[in-house]
Short mmCIF file of C-alpha atoms in Angstrom, two decimals:
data_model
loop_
_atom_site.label_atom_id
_atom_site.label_comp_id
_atom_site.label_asym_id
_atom_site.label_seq_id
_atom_site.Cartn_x
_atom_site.Cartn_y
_atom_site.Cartn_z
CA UNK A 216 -10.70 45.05 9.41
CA UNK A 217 -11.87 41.61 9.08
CA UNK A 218 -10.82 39.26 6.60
CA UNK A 219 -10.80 35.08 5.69
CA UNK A 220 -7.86 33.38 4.52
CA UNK A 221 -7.30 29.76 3.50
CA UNK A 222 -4.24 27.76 4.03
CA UNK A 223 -4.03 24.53 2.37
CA UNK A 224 -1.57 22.16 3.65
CA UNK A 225 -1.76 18.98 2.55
CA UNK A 226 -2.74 15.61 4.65
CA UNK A 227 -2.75 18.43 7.27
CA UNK A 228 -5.63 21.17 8.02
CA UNK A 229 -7.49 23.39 6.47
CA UNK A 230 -7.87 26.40 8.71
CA UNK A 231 -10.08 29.79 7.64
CA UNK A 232 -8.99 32.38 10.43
CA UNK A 233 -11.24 35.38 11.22
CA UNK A 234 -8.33 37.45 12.39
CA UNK A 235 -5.13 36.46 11.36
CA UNK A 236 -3.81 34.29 8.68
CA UNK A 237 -2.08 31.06 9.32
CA UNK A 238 -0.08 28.05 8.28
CA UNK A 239 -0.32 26.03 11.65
CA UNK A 240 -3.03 25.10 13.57
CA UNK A 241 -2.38 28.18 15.68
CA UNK A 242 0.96 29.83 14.71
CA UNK A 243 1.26 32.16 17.19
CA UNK A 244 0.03 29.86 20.40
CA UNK A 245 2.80 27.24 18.61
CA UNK A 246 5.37 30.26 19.35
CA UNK A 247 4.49 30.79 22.97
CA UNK A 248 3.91 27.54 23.81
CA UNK A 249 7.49 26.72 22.91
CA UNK A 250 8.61 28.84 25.23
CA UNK A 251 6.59 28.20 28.03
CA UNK A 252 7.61 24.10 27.28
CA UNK A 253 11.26 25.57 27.38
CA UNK A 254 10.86 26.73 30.79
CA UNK A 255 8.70 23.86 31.98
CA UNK A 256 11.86 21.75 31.02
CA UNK A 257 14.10 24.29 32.93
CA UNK A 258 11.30 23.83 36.18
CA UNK A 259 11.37 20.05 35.45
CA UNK A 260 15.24 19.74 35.90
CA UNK A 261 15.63 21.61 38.97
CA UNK A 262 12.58 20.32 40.66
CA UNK A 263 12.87 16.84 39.77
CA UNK A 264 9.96 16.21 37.52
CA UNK A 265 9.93 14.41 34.09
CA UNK A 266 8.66 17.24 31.53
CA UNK A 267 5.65 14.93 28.97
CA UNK A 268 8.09 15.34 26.23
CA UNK A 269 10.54 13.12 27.35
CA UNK A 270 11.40 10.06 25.02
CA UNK A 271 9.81 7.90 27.80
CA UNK A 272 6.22 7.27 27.16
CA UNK A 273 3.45 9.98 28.49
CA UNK A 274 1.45 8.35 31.41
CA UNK A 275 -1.62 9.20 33.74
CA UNK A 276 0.95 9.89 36.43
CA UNK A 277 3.03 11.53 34.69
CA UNK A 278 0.38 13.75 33.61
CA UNK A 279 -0.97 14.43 37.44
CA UNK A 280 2.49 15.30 38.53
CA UNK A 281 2.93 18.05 36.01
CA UNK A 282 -0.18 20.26 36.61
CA UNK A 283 1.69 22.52 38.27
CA UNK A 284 3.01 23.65 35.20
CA UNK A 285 0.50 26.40 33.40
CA UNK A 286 -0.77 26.03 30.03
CA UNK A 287 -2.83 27.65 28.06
CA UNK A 288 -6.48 26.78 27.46
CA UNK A 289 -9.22 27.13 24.26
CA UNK A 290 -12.44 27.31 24.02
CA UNK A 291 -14.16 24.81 20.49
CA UNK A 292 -16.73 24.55 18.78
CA UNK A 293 -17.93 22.43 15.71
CA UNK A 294 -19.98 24.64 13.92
CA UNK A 295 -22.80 24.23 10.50
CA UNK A 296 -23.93 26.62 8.53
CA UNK A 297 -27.51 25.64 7.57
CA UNK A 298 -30.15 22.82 9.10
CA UNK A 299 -28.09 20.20 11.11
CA UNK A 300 -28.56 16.82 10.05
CA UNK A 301 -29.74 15.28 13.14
CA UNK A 302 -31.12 17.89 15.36
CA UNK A 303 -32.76 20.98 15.09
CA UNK A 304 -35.81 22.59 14.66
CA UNK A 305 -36.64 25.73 12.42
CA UNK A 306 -38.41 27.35 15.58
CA UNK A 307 -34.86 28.18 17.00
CA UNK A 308 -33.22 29.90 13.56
CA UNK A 309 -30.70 28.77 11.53
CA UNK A 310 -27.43 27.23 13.19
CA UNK A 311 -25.21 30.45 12.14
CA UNK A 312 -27.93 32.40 14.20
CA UNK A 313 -28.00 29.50 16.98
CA UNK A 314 -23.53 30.12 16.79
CA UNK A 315 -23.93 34.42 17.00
CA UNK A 316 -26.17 33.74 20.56
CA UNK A 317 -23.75 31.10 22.09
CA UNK A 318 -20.71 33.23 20.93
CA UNK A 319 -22.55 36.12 21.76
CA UNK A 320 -23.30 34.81 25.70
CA UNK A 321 -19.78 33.42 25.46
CA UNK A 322 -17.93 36.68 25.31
CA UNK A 323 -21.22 38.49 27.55
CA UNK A 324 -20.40 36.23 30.65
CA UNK A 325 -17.25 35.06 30.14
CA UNK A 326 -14.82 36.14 27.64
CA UNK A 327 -14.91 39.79 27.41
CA UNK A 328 -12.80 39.52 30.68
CA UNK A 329 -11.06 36.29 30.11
CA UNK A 330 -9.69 36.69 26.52
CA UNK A 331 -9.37 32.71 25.93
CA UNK A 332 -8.92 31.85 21.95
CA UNK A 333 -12.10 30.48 20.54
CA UNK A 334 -11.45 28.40 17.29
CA UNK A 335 -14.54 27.53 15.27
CA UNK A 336 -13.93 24.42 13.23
CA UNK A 337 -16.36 23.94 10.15
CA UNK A 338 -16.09 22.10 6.99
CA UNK A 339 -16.43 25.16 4.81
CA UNK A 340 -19.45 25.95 4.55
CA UNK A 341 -19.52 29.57 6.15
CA UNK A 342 -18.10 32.33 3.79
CA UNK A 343 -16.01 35.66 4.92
CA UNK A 344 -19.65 37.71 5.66
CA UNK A 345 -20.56 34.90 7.78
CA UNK A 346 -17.62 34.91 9.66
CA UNK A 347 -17.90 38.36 10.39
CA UNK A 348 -21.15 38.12 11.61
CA UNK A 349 -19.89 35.53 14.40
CA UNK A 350 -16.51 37.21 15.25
CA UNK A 351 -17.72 40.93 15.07
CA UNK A 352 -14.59 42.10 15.12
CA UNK A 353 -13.76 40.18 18.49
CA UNK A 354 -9.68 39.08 17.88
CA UNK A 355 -9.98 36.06 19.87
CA UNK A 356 -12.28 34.22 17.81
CA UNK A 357 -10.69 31.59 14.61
CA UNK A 358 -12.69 30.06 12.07
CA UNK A 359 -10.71 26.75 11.56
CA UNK A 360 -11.41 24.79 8.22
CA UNK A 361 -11.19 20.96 8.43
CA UNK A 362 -11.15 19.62 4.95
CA UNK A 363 -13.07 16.81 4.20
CA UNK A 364 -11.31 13.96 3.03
CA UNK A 365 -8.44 15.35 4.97
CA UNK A 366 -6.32 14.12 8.13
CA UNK A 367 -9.11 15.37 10.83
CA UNK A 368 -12.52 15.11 8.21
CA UNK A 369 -12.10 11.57 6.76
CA UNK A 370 -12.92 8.06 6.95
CA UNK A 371 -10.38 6.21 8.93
CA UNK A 372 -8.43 3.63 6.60
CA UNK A 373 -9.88 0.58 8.91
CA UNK A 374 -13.96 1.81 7.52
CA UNK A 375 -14.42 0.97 3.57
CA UNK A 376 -17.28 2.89 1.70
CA UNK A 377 -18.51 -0.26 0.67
CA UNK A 378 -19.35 -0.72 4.70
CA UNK A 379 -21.85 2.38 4.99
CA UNK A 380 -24.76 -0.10 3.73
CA UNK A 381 -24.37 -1.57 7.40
CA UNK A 382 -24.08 1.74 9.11
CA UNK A 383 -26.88 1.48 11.34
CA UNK A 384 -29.06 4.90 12.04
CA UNK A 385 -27.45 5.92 8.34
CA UNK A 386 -30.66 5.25 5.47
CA UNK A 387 -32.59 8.17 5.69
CA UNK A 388 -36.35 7.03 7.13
CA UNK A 389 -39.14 9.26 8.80
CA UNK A 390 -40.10 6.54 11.54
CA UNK A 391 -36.04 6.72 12.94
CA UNK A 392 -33.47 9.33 13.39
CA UNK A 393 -30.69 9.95 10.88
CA UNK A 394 -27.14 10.09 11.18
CA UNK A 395 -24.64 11.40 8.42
CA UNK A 396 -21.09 10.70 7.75
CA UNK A 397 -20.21 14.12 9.13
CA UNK A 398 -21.72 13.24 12.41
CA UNK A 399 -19.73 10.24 12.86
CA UNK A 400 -16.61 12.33 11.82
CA UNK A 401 -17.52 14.45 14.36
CA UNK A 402 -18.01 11.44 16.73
CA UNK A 403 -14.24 10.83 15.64
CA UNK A 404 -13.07 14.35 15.84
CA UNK A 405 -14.49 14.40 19.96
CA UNK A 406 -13.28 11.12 20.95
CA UNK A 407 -9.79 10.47 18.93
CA UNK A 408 -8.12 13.39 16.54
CA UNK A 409 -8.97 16.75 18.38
CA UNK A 410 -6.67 15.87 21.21
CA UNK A 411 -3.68 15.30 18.18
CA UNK A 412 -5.04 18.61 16.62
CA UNK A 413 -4.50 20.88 19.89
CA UNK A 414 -1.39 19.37 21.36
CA UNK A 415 0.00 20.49 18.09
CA UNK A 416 -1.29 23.80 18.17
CA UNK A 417 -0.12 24.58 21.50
CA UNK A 418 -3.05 23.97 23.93
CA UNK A 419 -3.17 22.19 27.14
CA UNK A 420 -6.45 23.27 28.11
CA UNK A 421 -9.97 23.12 26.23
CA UNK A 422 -13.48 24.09 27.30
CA UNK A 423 -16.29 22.63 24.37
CA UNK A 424 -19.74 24.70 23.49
CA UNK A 425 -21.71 23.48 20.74
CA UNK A 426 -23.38 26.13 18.38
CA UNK A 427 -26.53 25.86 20.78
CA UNK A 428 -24.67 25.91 23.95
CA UNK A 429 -25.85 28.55 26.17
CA UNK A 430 -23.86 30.30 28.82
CA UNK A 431 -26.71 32.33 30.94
CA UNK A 432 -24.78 33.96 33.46
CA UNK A 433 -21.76 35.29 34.54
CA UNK A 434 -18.26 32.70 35.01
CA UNK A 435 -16.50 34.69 37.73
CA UNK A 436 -13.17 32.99 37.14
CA UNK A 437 -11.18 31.63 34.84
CA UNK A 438 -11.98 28.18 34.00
CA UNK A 439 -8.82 26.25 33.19
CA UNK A 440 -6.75 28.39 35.90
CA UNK A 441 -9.87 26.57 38.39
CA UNK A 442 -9.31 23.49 36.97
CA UNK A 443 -5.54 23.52 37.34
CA UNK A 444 -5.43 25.10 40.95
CA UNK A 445 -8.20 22.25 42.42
CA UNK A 446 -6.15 19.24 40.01
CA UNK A 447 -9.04 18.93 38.03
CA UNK A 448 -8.58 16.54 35.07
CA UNK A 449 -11.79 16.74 33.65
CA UNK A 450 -15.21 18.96 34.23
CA UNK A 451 -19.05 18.94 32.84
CA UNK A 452 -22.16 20.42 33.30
CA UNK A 453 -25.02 18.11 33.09
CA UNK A 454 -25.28 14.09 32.50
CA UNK A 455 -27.15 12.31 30.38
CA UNK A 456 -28.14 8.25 30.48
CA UNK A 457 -27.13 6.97 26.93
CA UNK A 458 -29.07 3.39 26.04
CA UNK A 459 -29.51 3.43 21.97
CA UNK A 460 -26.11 4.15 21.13
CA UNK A 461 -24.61 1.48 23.73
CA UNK A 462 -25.44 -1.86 23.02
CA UNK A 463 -22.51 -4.16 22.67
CA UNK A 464 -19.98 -0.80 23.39
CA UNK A 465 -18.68 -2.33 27.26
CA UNK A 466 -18.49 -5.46 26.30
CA UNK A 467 -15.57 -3.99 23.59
CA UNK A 468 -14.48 -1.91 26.41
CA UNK A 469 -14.23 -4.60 29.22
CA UNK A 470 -12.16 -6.49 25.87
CA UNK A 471 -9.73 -4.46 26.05
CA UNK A 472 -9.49 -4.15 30.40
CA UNK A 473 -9.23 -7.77 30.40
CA UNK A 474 -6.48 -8.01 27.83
CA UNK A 475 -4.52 -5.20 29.64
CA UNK A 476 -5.00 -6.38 32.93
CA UNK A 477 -6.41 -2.83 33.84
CA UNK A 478 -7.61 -2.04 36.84
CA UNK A 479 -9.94 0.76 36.36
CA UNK A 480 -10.62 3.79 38.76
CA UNK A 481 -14.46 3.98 39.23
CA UNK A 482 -16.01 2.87 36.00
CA UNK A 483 -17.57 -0.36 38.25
CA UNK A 484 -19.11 2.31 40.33
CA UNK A 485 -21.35 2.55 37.53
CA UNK A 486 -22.00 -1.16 37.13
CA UNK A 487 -23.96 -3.64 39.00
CA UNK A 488 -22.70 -5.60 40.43
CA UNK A 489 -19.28 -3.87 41.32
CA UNK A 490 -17.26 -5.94 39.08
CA UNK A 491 -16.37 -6.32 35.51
CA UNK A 492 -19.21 -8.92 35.41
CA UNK A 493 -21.46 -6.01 36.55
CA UNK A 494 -20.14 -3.61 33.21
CA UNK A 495 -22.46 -5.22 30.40
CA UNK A 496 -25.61 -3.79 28.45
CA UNK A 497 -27.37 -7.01 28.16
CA UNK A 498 -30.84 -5.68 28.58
CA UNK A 499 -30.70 -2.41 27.72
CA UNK A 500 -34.44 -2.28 26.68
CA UNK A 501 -36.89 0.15 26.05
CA UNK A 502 -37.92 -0.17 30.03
CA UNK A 503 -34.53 0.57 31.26
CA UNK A 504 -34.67 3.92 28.69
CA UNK A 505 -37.68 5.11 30.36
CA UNK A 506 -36.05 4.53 34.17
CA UNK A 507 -33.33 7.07 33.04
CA UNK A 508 -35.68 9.67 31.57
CA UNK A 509 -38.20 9.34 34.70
CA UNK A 510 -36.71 8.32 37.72
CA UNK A 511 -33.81 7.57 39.37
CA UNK A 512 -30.71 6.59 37.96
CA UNK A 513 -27.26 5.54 37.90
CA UNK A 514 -27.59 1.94 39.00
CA UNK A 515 -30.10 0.36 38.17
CA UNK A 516 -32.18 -0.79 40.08
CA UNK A 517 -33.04 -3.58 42.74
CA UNK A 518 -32.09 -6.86 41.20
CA UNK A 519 -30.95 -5.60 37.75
CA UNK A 520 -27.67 -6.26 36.73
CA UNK A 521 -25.01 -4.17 34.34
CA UNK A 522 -23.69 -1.23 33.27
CA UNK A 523 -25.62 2.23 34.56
CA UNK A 524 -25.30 3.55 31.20
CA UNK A 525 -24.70 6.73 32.99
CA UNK A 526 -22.20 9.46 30.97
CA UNK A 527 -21.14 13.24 31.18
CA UNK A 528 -23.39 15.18 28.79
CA UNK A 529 -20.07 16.75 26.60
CA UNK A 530 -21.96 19.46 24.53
CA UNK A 531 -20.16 20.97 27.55
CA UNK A 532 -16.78 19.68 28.85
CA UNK A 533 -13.28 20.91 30.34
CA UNK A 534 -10.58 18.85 30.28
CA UNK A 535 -6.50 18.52 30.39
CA UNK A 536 -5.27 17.58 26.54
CA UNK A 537 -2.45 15.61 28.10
CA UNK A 538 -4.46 13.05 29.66
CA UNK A 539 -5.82 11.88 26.46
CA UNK A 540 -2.44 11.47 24.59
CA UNK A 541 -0.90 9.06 27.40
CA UNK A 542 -0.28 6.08 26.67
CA UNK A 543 -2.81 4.58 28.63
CA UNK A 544 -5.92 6.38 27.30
CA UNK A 545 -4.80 6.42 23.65
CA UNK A 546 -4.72 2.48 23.83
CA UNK A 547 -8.07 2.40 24.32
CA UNK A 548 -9.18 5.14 21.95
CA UNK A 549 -7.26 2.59 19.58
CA UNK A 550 -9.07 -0.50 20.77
CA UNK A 551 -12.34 1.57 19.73
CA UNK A 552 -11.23 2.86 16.65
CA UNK A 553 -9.80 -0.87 15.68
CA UNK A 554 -13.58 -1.79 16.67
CA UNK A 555 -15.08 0.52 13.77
CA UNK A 556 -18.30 1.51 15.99
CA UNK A 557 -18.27 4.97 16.46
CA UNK A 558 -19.38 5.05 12.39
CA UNK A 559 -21.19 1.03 12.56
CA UNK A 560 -22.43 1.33 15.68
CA UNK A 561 -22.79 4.91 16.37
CA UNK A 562 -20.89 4.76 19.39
CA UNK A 563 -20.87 8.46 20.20
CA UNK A 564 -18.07 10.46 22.40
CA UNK A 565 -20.50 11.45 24.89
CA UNK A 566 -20.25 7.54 26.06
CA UNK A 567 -16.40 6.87 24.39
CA UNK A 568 -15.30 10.22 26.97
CA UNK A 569 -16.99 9.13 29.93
CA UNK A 570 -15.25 5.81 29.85
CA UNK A 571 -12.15 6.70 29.38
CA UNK A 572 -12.62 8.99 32.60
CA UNK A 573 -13.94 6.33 34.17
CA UNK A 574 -11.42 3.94 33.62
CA UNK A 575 -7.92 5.76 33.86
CA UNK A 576 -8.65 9.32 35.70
CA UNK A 577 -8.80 9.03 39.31
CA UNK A 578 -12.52 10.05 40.59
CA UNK A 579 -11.09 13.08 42.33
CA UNK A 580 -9.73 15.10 39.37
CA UNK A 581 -14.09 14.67 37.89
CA UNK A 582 -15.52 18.41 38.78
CA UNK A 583 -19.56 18.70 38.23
CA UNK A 584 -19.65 22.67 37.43
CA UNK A 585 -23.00 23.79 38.97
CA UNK A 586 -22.36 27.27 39.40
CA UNK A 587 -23.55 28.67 36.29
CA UNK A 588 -26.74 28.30 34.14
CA UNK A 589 -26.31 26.76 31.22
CA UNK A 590 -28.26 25.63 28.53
CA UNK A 591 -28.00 22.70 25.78
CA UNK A 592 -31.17 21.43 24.17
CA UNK A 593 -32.18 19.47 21.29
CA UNK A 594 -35.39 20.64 19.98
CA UNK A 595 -37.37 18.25 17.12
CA UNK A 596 -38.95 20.04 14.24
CA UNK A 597 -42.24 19.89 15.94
CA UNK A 598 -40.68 22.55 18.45
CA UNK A 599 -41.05 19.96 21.18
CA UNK A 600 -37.75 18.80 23.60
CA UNK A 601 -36.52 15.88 23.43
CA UNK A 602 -33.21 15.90 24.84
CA UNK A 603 -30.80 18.23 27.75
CA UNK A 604 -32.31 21.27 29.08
CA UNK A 605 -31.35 23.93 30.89
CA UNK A 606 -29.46 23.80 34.60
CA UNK A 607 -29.70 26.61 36.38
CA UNK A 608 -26.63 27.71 38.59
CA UNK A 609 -26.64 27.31 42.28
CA UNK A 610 -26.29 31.09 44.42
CA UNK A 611 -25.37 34.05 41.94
CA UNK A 612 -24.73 31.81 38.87
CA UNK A 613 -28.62 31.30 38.59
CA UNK A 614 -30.62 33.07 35.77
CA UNK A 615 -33.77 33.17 36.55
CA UNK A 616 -34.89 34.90 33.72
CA UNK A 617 -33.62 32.79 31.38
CA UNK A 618 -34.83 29.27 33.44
CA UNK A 619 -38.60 30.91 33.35
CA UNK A 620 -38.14 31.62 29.66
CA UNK A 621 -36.87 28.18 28.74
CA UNK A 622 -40.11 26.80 30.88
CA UNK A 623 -42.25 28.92 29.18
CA UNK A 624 -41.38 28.09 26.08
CA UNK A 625 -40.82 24.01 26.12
CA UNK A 626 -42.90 23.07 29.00
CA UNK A 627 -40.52 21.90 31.49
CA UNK A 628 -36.57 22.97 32.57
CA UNK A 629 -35.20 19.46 31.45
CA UNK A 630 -35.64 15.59 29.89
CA UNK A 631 -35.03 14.64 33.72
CA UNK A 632 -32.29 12.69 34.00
CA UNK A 633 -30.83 16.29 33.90
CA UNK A 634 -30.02 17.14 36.85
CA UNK A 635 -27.88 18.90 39.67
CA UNK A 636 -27.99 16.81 42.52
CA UNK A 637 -25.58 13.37 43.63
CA UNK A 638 -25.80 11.32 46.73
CA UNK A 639 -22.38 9.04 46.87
CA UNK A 640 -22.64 6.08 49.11
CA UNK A 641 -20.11 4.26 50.36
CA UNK A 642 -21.26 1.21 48.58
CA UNK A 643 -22.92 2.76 45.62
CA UNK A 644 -23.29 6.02 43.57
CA UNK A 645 -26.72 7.10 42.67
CA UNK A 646 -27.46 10.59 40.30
CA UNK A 647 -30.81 11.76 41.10
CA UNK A 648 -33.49 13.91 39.39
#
């Protein structure tokens, strides 16, 4: 009953489906969303409002005055099949096992009712038994093949192989993490193509796990229908403080502010001071690394100046697909493509998303989830954590179980700048252990 096809299209994707065979990134999503676009056209005309695929161009208000209209939502993942490259320890299995748990939890406290697709992209490296390990039979679930050396797998034309040699994180050394050309694709894939990929395919909505994203207890309601009902552009789970990757990434950012003559929508709440003179990583040091993993933070503290380096941990994150094709937001994503960091610099899209919120979404449409436990670790081969953790939910969504098990077996819930609590000031926005 369960079979793997491959559709080659080429400068297009490669897509390996678990349950039905395609020639689009979704065929039969592509189908209903055209009708559901037909009738938000028909809604648009009667009630006044300009549908996004108008000929004039797509804009963050444009974008907030057509959530009324429904669309339908997906959940990702960017799956391996063997040791990852940059995390991972052998004490937690392989990452196909790591993938059945998450998908397994998925569907356990959330999909079973909700019936959301769930596409699995990979870069071909799990066969048809693996895939029917993961889907078990389960008709929502895709395995989606992006070829390498493809249009969503490649090096953009603007990075020259010649230019690896100054890749920094790239040489392979015992004393410092490594970094592969597939990470930075997928560093690409997060911050620039995916939102190309599922407008195409149909999708307004998409929810991200990673292969060892845990989902610990139940979701009583449907996520993107949550979203949509409270105007909710864009949701996460936990937050992280980013310092190695950052250096020298506002500074591009604030580039490309100043030559737009942006005004942005809270991203100076993160800076100190309050200004676009506040937004720099000039002393990023070791010292302001160990503030974020020990204390308080989001500013920093008294008399330092710059940027918090403060971000949405997006192992886990919800968000509206439209917002990142306006024209607005896909300026900058150009700005720091043109800038060639994300593969240079290692500029991840942990820190590329949580600007972009920053700068264009209004600070209302930001939902913190904290209803749910949920789980996203990365564990070094010595078994020890060394990044995320696990936040319980608040009320029913807390697993208790599952928060005394993760304590038991790493020591502590969390790397601490996980956390669930936020004091906002009128002046100033601290995040607190």
């Amino acid at each position: 009953h369960l079979h793997a096809r491959r559709t080659r299209s080429r400068g297009h994707d490669v897509h390996t489906m678990a349950t039905a065979s395609s020639n689009t990134p979704r065929r039969q999503p592509v189908r209903a969303a055209g009708t559901r676009l037909l009738v938000a056209m028909l809604v648009s005309a009667v009630c006044g409002v300009r549908s996004s695929s108008d000929s004039e161009p797509l804009t963050v208000d444009k974008v907030l005055n057509e959530m009324n209209i429904t669309g339908k939502g997906c959940v990702v993942y960017m799956a391996q099949n063997g040791k990852h490259t940059s995390y991972g320890a052998a004490s937690r299995g392989t990452q196909k096992d790591m993938l059945i748990r998450s998908v397994d939890l998925l569907f356990k406290n959330y999909n079973d009712r909700e019936k959301e697709d769930v596409l699995i992209f990979h870069t071909g490296d799990f066969n048809a038994m693996d895939i029917s390990d993961v889907a078990k039979g389960r008709p929502e679930v895709y395995f989606k093949l992006l070829e390498e050396g493809g249009e969503w797998w490649s090096l953009p034309a603007n990075i020259p192989e010649a230019s690896k040699a100054k890749w920094e994180l790239f040489k392979r050394n015992v004393r410092k993490p490594f970094f592969s050309e597939g990470y930075r694709h997928m560093i690409m894939w997060y911050s620039v193509r995916i939102w190309k990929y599922l407008e195409r395919a149909g999708y307004k909505w998409v929810m991200r796990m990673d292969d060892d994203s845990y989902l610990h207890s139940e979701v009583k309601y449907n996520i993107f229908k949550h979203m949509q009902q409270q105007r909710f552009l864009y949701g996460f789970r936990q937050i992280a403080c980013e310092t190695s990757t950052a250096p020298g990434f506002m500074e591009m950012v604030l580039q490309h502010v100043k030559n737009n003559q942006i005004e942005p929508t809270f991203l100076y709440d993160h800076c100190s001071p309050r200004t676009a003179a506040g937004c720099h990583t000039k002393g990023a040091t070791a010292a302001l690394t160990k503030k974020c993993e020990t204390r308080k933070v989001g500013l920093r503290g008294k008399g330092e100046k710059g940027w918090s380096h403060l971000g949405y941990y997006n192992n886990f994150f919800v968000t509206y697909i439209p917002f990142w094709r306006t024209q607005e937001v896909q300026g900058l994503l150009r700005h720091i493509e043109a800038s060639k960091g994300m593969y240079v610099k290692r500029w991840n899209d942990l820190i590329i998303q949580t600007i972009a919120v920053q700068t264009f979404m209004p600070k209302k449409h930001v939902h913190w989830f904290n209803d749910f436990t949920y789980e996203h670790a990365s564990v070094n081969n010595k078994g020890t954590l060394v990044y995320g953790g696990l936040a319980p939910g608040k009320g029913t969504g807390r697993n208790a179980t599952a928060a005394k098990a993760f304590r038991s077996r790493y020591g502590r819930m969390k790397v601490k700048v996980f956390n669930n609590k936020v004091r906002e000031g009128a002046s100033k926005v601290l995040w607190y252990e």
